[in-house]
XYZ file of C-alpha atoms in Angstrom:
520
model
C -14.027 -30.929 -60.983
C -15.337 -34.170 -59.366
C -12.630 -36.117 -57.453
C -11.652 -39.304 -59.089
C -13.429 -42.451 -58.463
C -11.823 -44.852 -56.106
C -11.911 -48.431 -57.368
C -12.376 -51.504 -55.026
C -9.315 -52.788 -53.262
C -6.483 -53.914 -55.231
C -8.213 -54.469 -58.578
C -6.854 -53.881 -62.065
C -7.701 -50.683 -63.437
C -8.260 -51.903 -67.026
C -8.886 -54.861 -68.863
C -5.401 -55.592 -69.292
C -4.775 -56.028 -65.772
C -2.725 -53.235 -65.263
C -2.064 -52.582 -61.522
C -3.181 -49.390 -60.204
C -0.357 -47.589 -57.862
C -1.512 -46.535 -54.218
C 0.550 -43.905 -52.967
C 0.697 -43.172 -49.188
C 1.464 -39.567 -48.210
C 3.271 -39.036 -44.877
C 3.409 -35.095 -44.220
C 4.734 -33.270 -41.332
C 3.597 -30.622 -39.003
C 3.236 -26.904 -39.964
C 1.583 -25.272 -42.730
C 4.680 -24.485 -44.589
C 5.292 -28.193 -44.942
C 1.164 -29.228 -45.054
C 0.385 -26.983 -47.658
C 2.548 -27.995 -50.347
C 1.524 -31.544 -49.702
C -2.135 -30.558 -49.864
C -1.314 -28.851 -53.143
C 0.737 -31.758 -54.670
C -1.947 -34.137 -53.653
C -4.593 -32.033 -55.441
C -2.581 -32.099 -58.605
C -1.840 -35.851 -58.254
C -5.739 -36.542 -57.724
C -6.260 -35.377 -61.229
C -4.671 -38.590 -62.394
C -7.444 -40.873 -61.969
C -5.290 -43.989 -62.193
C -3.719 -43.328 -58.942
C -5.034 -44.233 -55.359
C -4.116 -41.704 -52.579
C -3.872 -42.275 -48.776
C -2.890 -39.576 -46.456
C -1.435 -40.150 -42.915
C -3.105 -37.699 -40.434
C -1.705 -37.051 -37.140
C -4.184 -35.710 -34.464
C -4.406 -33.282 -32.878
C -2.708 -30.847 -35.220
C -0.359 -28.344 -33.795
C -2.238 -25.472 -35.505
C -5.975 -24.573 -36.206
C -4.892 -23.737 -39.798
C -3.437 -27.265 -40.469
C -6.892 -28.511 -39.048
C -8.889 -26.707 -41.322
C -6.794 -27.412 -44.464
C -6.933 -31.165 -43.626
C -10.739 -31.190 -43.340
C -11.000 -29.050 -46.613
C -8.935 -31.688 -48.649
C -10.864 -34.743 -47.194
C -14.113 -33.017 -48.092
C -13.312 -31.890 -51.399
C -11.801 -35.305 -52.549
C -13.840 -37.942 -50.641
C -12.017 -40.826 -52.442
C -8.604 -39.968 -50.826
C -8.260 -42.298 -47.648
C -7.486 -40.764 -44.461
C -5.210 -42.725 -42.158
C -5.411 -41.513 -38.749
C -2.161 -42.005 -36.771
C -1.590 -41.521 -33.021
C 1.602 -40.433 -31.818
C 3.582 -41.918 -28.743
C 3.603 -40.048 -25.441
C 6.544 -37.766 -25.418
C 7.267 -35.266 -22.676
C 8.902 -32.585 -25.029
C 8.912 -29.976 -22.560
C 11.041 -31.691 -19.724
C 13.322 -33.265 -22.750
C 13.673 -29.855 -24.866
C 12.594 -27.064 -22.783
C 11.811 -23.862 -24.757
C 12.255 -25.702 -28.177
C 10.194 -24.620 -31.321
C 7.001 -26.555 -30.929
C 6.785 -27.410 -34.560
C 10.249 -28.883 -34.362
C 9.025 -30.959 -31.167
C 6.350 -32.147 -33.223
C 8.650 -33.315 -35.793
C 10.572 -35.070 -33.238
C 7.661 -36.920 -31.682
C 6.501 -37.707 -35.359
C 10.109 -39.286 -35.756
C 9.845 -41.518 -32.594
C 6.433 -42.716 -33.645
C 7.431 -43.608 -37.235
C 8.263 -47.223 -36.405
C 4.435 -47.704 -35.915
C 3.813 -46.388 -39.320
C 4.834 -49.536 -41.141
C 1.892 -51.413 -39.479
C -0.599 -48.982 -40.712
C 0.990 -48.823 -44.281
C 1.324 -52.827 -44.206
C -2.473 -53.042 -43.569
C -3.759 -50.834 -46.442
C -6.192 -52.045 -48.886
C -5.204 -52.038 -51.849
C -1.610 -52.551 -51.202
C 0.621 -49.654 -50.967
C 2.943 -49.347 -53.792
C 4.869 -46.152 -52.887
C 5.338 -43.805 -49.868
C 5.766 -39.975 -50.273
C 7.487 -38.475 -47.211
C 8.011 -35.035 -45.673
C 11.765 -34.619 -45.476
C 11.610 -34.103 -41.836
C 10.378 -37.534 -41.437
C 12.662 -39.388 -44.260
C 15.275 -41.016 -42.292
C 12.583 -43.095 -40.456
C 10.131 -43.551 -43.260
C 12.603 -44.763 -46.078
C 13.862 -47.967 -44.069
C 10.405 -48.752 -43.085
C 9.485 -48.267 -47.010
C 12.385 -50.731 -48.030
C 11.289 -53.255 -45.328
C 8.083 -53.578 -47.120
C 9.369 -53.512 -50.519
C 7.776 -50.240 -51.496
C 9.397 -47.062 -53.143
C 9.912 -43.964 -51.020
C 9.868 -40.529 -52.504
C 10.317 -37.236 -50.692
C 8.378 -34.332 -51.368
C 10.652 -31.231 -50.492
C 8.691 -28.284 -49.506
C 11.986 -25.962 -50.003
C 14.084 -24.947 -52.955
C 16.372 -27.084 -54.997
C 19.121 -24.858 -53.656
C 18.142 -25.922 -50.196
C 17.977 -29.355 -51.115
C 21.579 -29.205 -52.357
C 22.529 -27.921 -48.985
C 20.724 -30.470 -47.049
C 22.199 -33.395 -49.367
C 25.804 -32.146 -49.067
C 25.798 -30.942 -45.301
C 26.687 -34.134 -43.947
C 29.537 -34.754 -46.577
C 30.862 -31.161 -45.558
C 30.985 -32.352 -41.949
C 32.689 -35.549 -42.883
C 35.366 -33.983 -44.752
C 36.051 -31.122 -42.345
C 39.851 -31.091 -41.695
C 39.339 -30.065 -37.978
C 36.247 -31.849 -36.870
C 36.284 -29.603 -33.826
C 36.148 -26.485 -35.742
C 32.670 -24.692 -35.722
C 30.403 -24.622 -39.050
C 31.687 -22.054 -41.762
C 30.762 -21.308 -45.191
C 29.497 -24.150 -46.915
C 30.689 -24.765 -50.726
C 28.017 -26.783 -52.339
C 29.611 -28.481 -55.578
C 27.931 -27.298 -58.717
C 25.805 -24.834 -56.950
C 27.345 -21.998 -54.895
C 29.478 -21.047 -51.832
C 26.959 -20.793 -49.077
C 27.944 -18.179 -46.563
C 27.828 -19.185 -42.898
C 25.319 -16.124 -42.362
C 23.064 -17.831 -44.702
C 22.518 -21.016 -43.147
C 19.551 -21.824 -40.815
C 20.826 -20.578 -37.470
C 20.352 -24.221 -35.768
C 23.094 -25.553 -38.205
C 25.791 -23.668 -36.373
C 25.123 -25.761 -33.032
C 25.682 -29.461 -34.053
C 24.041 -30.529 -30.734
C 20.714 -28.620 -31.375
C 17.528 -30.989 -32.051
C 16.988 -29.515 -35.679
C 20.713 -29.948 -36.689
C 20.480 -33.585 -35.453
C 17.333 -34.147 -37.662
C 18.936 -32.398 -40.346
C 21.979 -34.471 -40.923
C 20.030 -37.805 -40.317
C 17.682 -36.586 -43.129
C 20.501 -35.614 -45.333
C 22.316 -38.790 -45.183
C 18.868 -40.637 -45.909
C 17.609 -38.565 -48.657
C 20.211 -40.327 -50.990
C 19.072 -43.598 -50.556
C 15.589 -42.787 -51.728
C 13.783 -43.579 -55.019
C 13.071 -39.816 -55.847
C 12.749 -36.319 -54.765
C 9.863 -34.002 -55.628
C 10.799 -30.323 -55.358
C 8.451 -27.104 -55.306
C 10.366 -25.389 -58.113
C 10.759 -25.300 -61.869
C 13.817 -25.375 -64.271
C 13.628 -21.789 -65.276
C 13.676 -20.951 -61.667
C 16.593 -22.749 -60.468
C 18.627 -23.958 -63.463
C 22.184 -24.483 -61.617
C 20.854 -26.285 -58.357
C 18.534 -28.592 -60.467
C 21.406 -29.305 -62.933
C 23.893 -29.959 -60.344
C 21.464 -32.414 -58.311
C 20.673 -34.367 -61.401
C 24.077 -34.639 -62.712
C 25.409 -35.792 -59.399
C 27.608 -32.924 -58.847
C 26.356 -32.360 -55.273
C 25.991 -36.022 -54.188
C 26.849 -39.015 -56.482
C 24.287 -41.366 -57.473
C 21.491 -38.781 -56.147
C 17.937 -40.095 -56.675
C 15.638 -38.826 -59.596
C 14.750 -35.091 -59.290
C 11.257 -34.297 -60.378
C 11.011 -30.419 -60.420
C 6.914 -30.235 -60.350
C 6.464 -26.610 -59.265
C 4.880 -24.252 -58.559
C 2.784 -26.667 -56.537
C 0.175 -24.186 -56.268
C 0.075 -23.646 -59.973
C 0.360 -27.292 -60.729
C -2.507 -28.135 -58.565
C -4.694 -25.203 -59.988
C -3.992 -26.318 -63.674
C -4.570 -30.198 -62.792
C -7.896 -29.125 -61.028
C -8.944 -26.318 -63.751
C -9.433 -23.760 -60.807
C -6.769 -21.155 -61.866
C -8.276 -18.065 -60.065
C -9.324 -15.213 -62.519
C -10.247 -12.035 -61.479
C -14.060 -12.676 -61.809
C -13.743 -15.531 -59.341
C -11.475 -13.436 -57.090
C -14.490 -10.900 -57.037
C -16.802 -13.540 -55.770
C -14.499 -13.760 -52.655
C -16.554 -11.910 -49.776
C -13.794 -11.850 -47.286
C -13.104 -8.392 -45.898
C -9.626 -8.141 -47.168
C -10.333 -9.307 -50.709
C -13.411 -6.805 -50.600
C -10.770 -4.069 -49.615
C -8.404 -4.812 -52.546
C -11.248 -4.629 -55.095
C -11.453 -0.942 -54.167
C -7.808 -0.028 -55.020
C -6.045 0.827 -58.333
C -3.928 -1.407 -60.177
C -0.591 -2.362 -58.617
C -0.963 0.297 -56.055
C -0.887 -2.168 -52.778
C 2.056 -3.544 -50.839
C 1.048 -6.796 -49.554
C 2.718 -7.614 -46.189
C 3.011 -11.244 -44.677
C 5.693 -12.991 -42.743
C 4.325 -16.442 -42.829
C 2.351 -18.662 -40.457
C 5.222 -19.549 -38.096
C 7.425 -16.349 -38.192
C 6.727 -14.292 -35.237
C 8.190 -10.791 -35.217
C 8.806 -8.877 -32.173
C 6.351 -6.205 -31.369
C 9.128 -3.556 -31.355
C 9.927 -4.616 -35.036
C 6.239 -4.560 -35.985
C 5.902 -1.045 -34.827
C 9.086 -0.246 -37.121
C 7.382 -1.926 -39.942
C 4.141 0.090 -38.959
C 5.958 3.341 -39.217
C 7.717 2.433 -42.413
C 4.294 1.692 -44.218
C 3.035 4.756 -43.037
C 5.638 6.909 -44.141
C 5.946 5.081 -47.480
C 2.718 6.689 -48.430
C 1.877 3.567 -50.095
C -1.388 1.293 -49.646
C -1.054 -1.647 -48.080
C -2.603 -4.983 -46.995
C -0.875 -6.486 -43.876
C -1.365 -9.850 -42.522
C -0.243 -9.541 -38.727
C 1.316 -12.361 -36.748
C 2.485 -12.227 -33.333
C 2.845 -15.932 -32.329
C 4.438 -18.950 -33.947
C 1.417 -21.041 -33.268
C -1.969 -19.430 -34.310
C -3.981 -20.856 -31.428
C -1.788 -18.869 -28.905
C -2.380 -15.369 -30.933
C -4.636 -13.161 -28.666
C -3.049 -10.033 -29.024
C -5.281 -7.262 -30.620
C -3.887 -5.121 -33.601
C -4.057 -1.844 -31.836
C -2.296 -3.534 -28.729
C 0.730 -4.516 -30.998
C 0.977 -1.365 -33.356
C 0.041 1.305 -31.091
C -2.858 3.673 -30.382
C -3.768 6.042 -33.509
C -1.954 3.963 -36.027
C -5.169 2.543 -37.575
C -6.731 6.040 -37.533
C -3.661 7.596 -39.556
C -3.592 5.087 -42.392
C -7.367 4.693 -42.735
C -8.438 4.283 -46.045
C -5.079 3.340 -47.472
C -4.043 0.485 -45.089
C -5.888 -2.866 -44.137
C -4.293 -4.770 -41.239
C -6.008 -8.114 -40.164
C -4.898 -11.074 -38.231
C -7.297 -13.573 -40.129
C -5.889 -16.252 -42.503
C -6.131 -15.161 -45.950
C -6.047 -16.817 -49.411
C -2.603 -15.729 -50.220
C -2.600 -17.043 -53.755
C -5.713 -15.008 -54.394
C -4.292 -11.880 -52.842
C -0.892 -12.253 -55.114
C -2.898 -12.732 -58.189
C -5.071 -9.706 -57.459
C -4.320 -6.851 -60.130
C -4.484 -4.290 -57.165
C -1.218 -5.998 -55.563
C 2.061 -4.305 -56.684
C 4.732 -5.661 -54.372
C 5.155 -8.397 -51.663
C 7.083 -7.580 -48.454
C 7.831 -11.069 -47.088
C 9.943 -13.356 -44.970
C 10.942 -15.262 -48.035
C 9.533 -18.624 -46.919
C 9.761 -20.914 -49.957
C 5.893 -21.185 -50.531
C 5.518 -17.374 -50.483
C 8.583 -17.182 -52.931
C 6.767 -19.725 -55.528
C 3.431 -18.216 -54.993
C 4.884 -14.633 -55.723
C 6.850 -16.067 -58.748
C 3.905 -17.651 -59.921
C 1.759 -14.384 -59.877
C 4.622 -12.447 -61.224
C 4.761 -10.028 -58.152
C 8.096 -8.407 -57.099
C 8.996 -9.773 -53.558
C 10.937 -7.811 -51.073
C 12.534 -10.539 -49.337
C 13.154 -9.974 -45.465
C 14.284 -13.317 -44.164
C 13.415 -14.102 -40.540
C 15.108 -17.519 -39.956
C 15.291 -21.324 -41.092
C 16.025 -21.657 -44.926
C 14.748 -18.188 -45.545
C 18.179 -16.592 -46.693
C 18.786 -19.479 -48.699
C 15.343 -18.734 -50.324
C 16.333 -15.251 -50.733
C 19.272 -16.036 -52.737
C 16.814 -17.789 -55.413
C 14.793 -14.529 -55.210
C 17.566 -12.506 -56.080
C 19.182 -14.878 -58.592
C 16.011 -15.986 -60.414
C 14.439 -12.392 -60.735
C 11.519 -12.724 -58.218
C 12.560 -9.660 -56.302
C 15.146 -8.180 -54.167
C 16.732 -9.223 -50.918
C 17.613 -7.235 -48.180
C 20.614 -9.164 -47.077
C 21.513 -6.789 -44.418
C 18.489 -6.515 -42.590
C 18.027 -8.160 -39.131
C 16.722 -11.790 -38.671
C 15.488 -13.920 -35.752
C 17.971 -13.886 -32.743
C 19.583 -10.566 -33.489
C 18.896 -7.717 -30.965
C 18.736 -4.742 -33.474
C 15.927 -3.280 -35.257
C 15.428 -2.043 -38.890
C 14.102 1.368 -38.476
C 10.771 2.601 -40.048
C 12.530 5.286 -42.028
C 14.665 2.578 -43.967
C 11.548 0.241 -44.441
C 9.401 2.950 -45.713
C 12.175 4.104 -48.272
C 13.110 0.700 -49.488
C 9.116 -0.016 -50.096
C 8.556 3.453 -51.799
C 11.766 2.702 -53.972
C 10.665 -0.815 -55.001
C 6.998 0.040 -55.913
C 8.703 2.546 -58.477
C 11.179 0.284 -59.926
C 9.756 -0.607 -63.481
C 12.830 -3.068 -64.091
C 11.954 -5.041 -60.910
C 8.377 -5.484 -62.123
C 9.392 -6.426 -65.334
C 11.752 -9.118 -64.110
C 9.249 -10.672 -61.957
C 6.447 -10.529 -64.803
C 8.948 -12.568 -66.850
C 9.187 -15.081 -63.972
C 5.395 -15.507 -63.809
C 5.334 -16.217 -67.577
C 8.096 -19.111 -67.036
C 6.198 -20.167 -64.209
C 3.067 -20.461 -66.174
C 4.894 -22.174 -69.196
C 6.392 -24.712 -66.388
C 2.773 -26.156 -65.514
C 1.278 -25.818 -68.805
C 1.093 -28.863 -71.041
C 4.340 -29.846 -72.334
C 5.952 -27.542 -69.763
C 8.745 -28.964 -67.556
C 6.885 -29.251 -64.428
C 3.962 -30.765 -66.105
C 6.382 -33.298 -67.887
C 7.906 -34.026 -64.510
C 4.572 -34.882 -63.212
C 3.962 -37.359 -65.882
C 7.157 -38.875 -65.480
C 6.424 -39.311 -61.836
C 3.162 -40.757 -62.400
C 4.358 -43.142 -65.007
C 7.190 -44.466 -62.450
C 4.593 -45.200 -59.817
C 2.632 -46.927 -62.733
C 5.444 -49.076 -63.656
C 6.273 -49.729 -59.979
C 2.981 -50.802 -59.167
C 2.606 -53.271 -62.289
C 6.271 -54.728 -61.291
C 4.923 -55.318 -57.378
C 1.508 -56.742 -58.933
C 3.353 -59.032 -61.276
C 5.548 -60.362 -58.418
C 2.856 -60.843 -56.035
C 1.003 -62.894 -58.720
C 4.238 -65.024 -58.984
C 4.780 -65.550 -55.427
C 0.827 -66.036 -54.512
C 0.967 -68.722 -57.290
C 3.680 -70.836 -55.319
C 2.165 -70.850 -51.933
C 1.172 -67.486 -50.925
C 4.337 -66.194 -49.237
C 3.712 -62.605 -50.135
C 1.103 -62.354 -47.697
C 2.918 -64.362 -44.927
C 5.843 -61.848 -45.325
C 3.696 -59.240 -44.511
C 2.239 -60.573 -41.600
C 6.031 -61.428 -40.409
C 6.728 -57.750 -41.054
C 3.759 -56.541 -39.038
C 4.655 -58.984 -36.040
C 8.118 -57.537 -35.955
C 6.836 -54.035 -35.806
C 4.142 -54.910 -33.062
C 7.230 -56.562 -31.046
C 9.292 -53.330 -30.859
């Protein structure tokens, strides 16, 4: 489908003079954060009464980020690209050994005061900002100074959003402020065990934790939250957020997921088997040769680096399971640093022993296309939220093996929502014990044969399809979000016209704001 045309700067979009909203997206680093932004932007671009700009930070952390951004701007030339240069930041000296993506989040946060100048200078005038949650504590105040709305595009679950927004309150209400972090009972949602929380939250001095708390306090001051989920998947968490049970006065919640399905529906590019057959990549070519529901798809995300010792246990488990498998192997946090060969990691002889029924690659694959392929019968995953929603949309059972971050919180949704099974007792990052190949193989074989698990996952897939279809909950939420953008643009346009009519103070206020930012 051709991208929407972009009108000349600031002109009304019809004869009645209705203002056209201009939305500025401010994504963060990491494919787990960037990919949902790209999918949502793709979906929003189908609403041809909305202008879109995307703040692009260069250089990207990973090669995959650079490739996906380039593809977005190539596919939608009407989307404006706003390049953004970070201030110098000696991350290695200040935070030695920290996660490179968290360091990039911090570098972005320290440079965010400069984003106001870029937004204020856009033509047509910006009417709303959509920020990544990692940056909202800095972006929202700037949006308010500019007199425009700020929404958060949340890349995790509604359950995780409830933890994020309630965690600062939990800390404030602790009877003993010096006691460590324990279980967190989120009102209206569930009791989240200490062992489920992202590991850094257990240390209040961690950089990630400080960012998490600041963003959690600020998010309730925004104008809306877009979440990559759908009502049938997380009814309890969404209800608690919307009803103000988690935090009183919580902003409007738009459940508009799965983003991948919403984007596909909006652009009329839902992958069919015939289209998947046109994919000439080696993994897809191999899948086409396999029987229906016979393949275990194995992938642990773009940021989860499993130890070589555990990778060899996974290999042993896949081998002893007797199942066919497609394994996307990753050994480092940043893809540009991944130089180890498959045989070096998995050991001599493994590839020969599984020849014909196993395919291992370190290349990037279209995970949506893989999961929608009829040969795939199960997904062994780290339960990152993008993977969970993609499995849900495809109706493929997910065997959740959380590795860190929000993965265990996401795994609670996998289990409660019918997406799959959570191996709560299996190790995750920082724990110095291995899950044996024997145990992995037995669980894979058992789940591949479990008809009840398959049936539950298939029903979730049906609900996901209903959500993004015309009249579905996610599609309706999307239309409500667009309507809010249009109403805001109309209000700003009317106010601007009134102010200009009495002396042009609107333009002067913007110049004064830019001057203030430049003086910082």
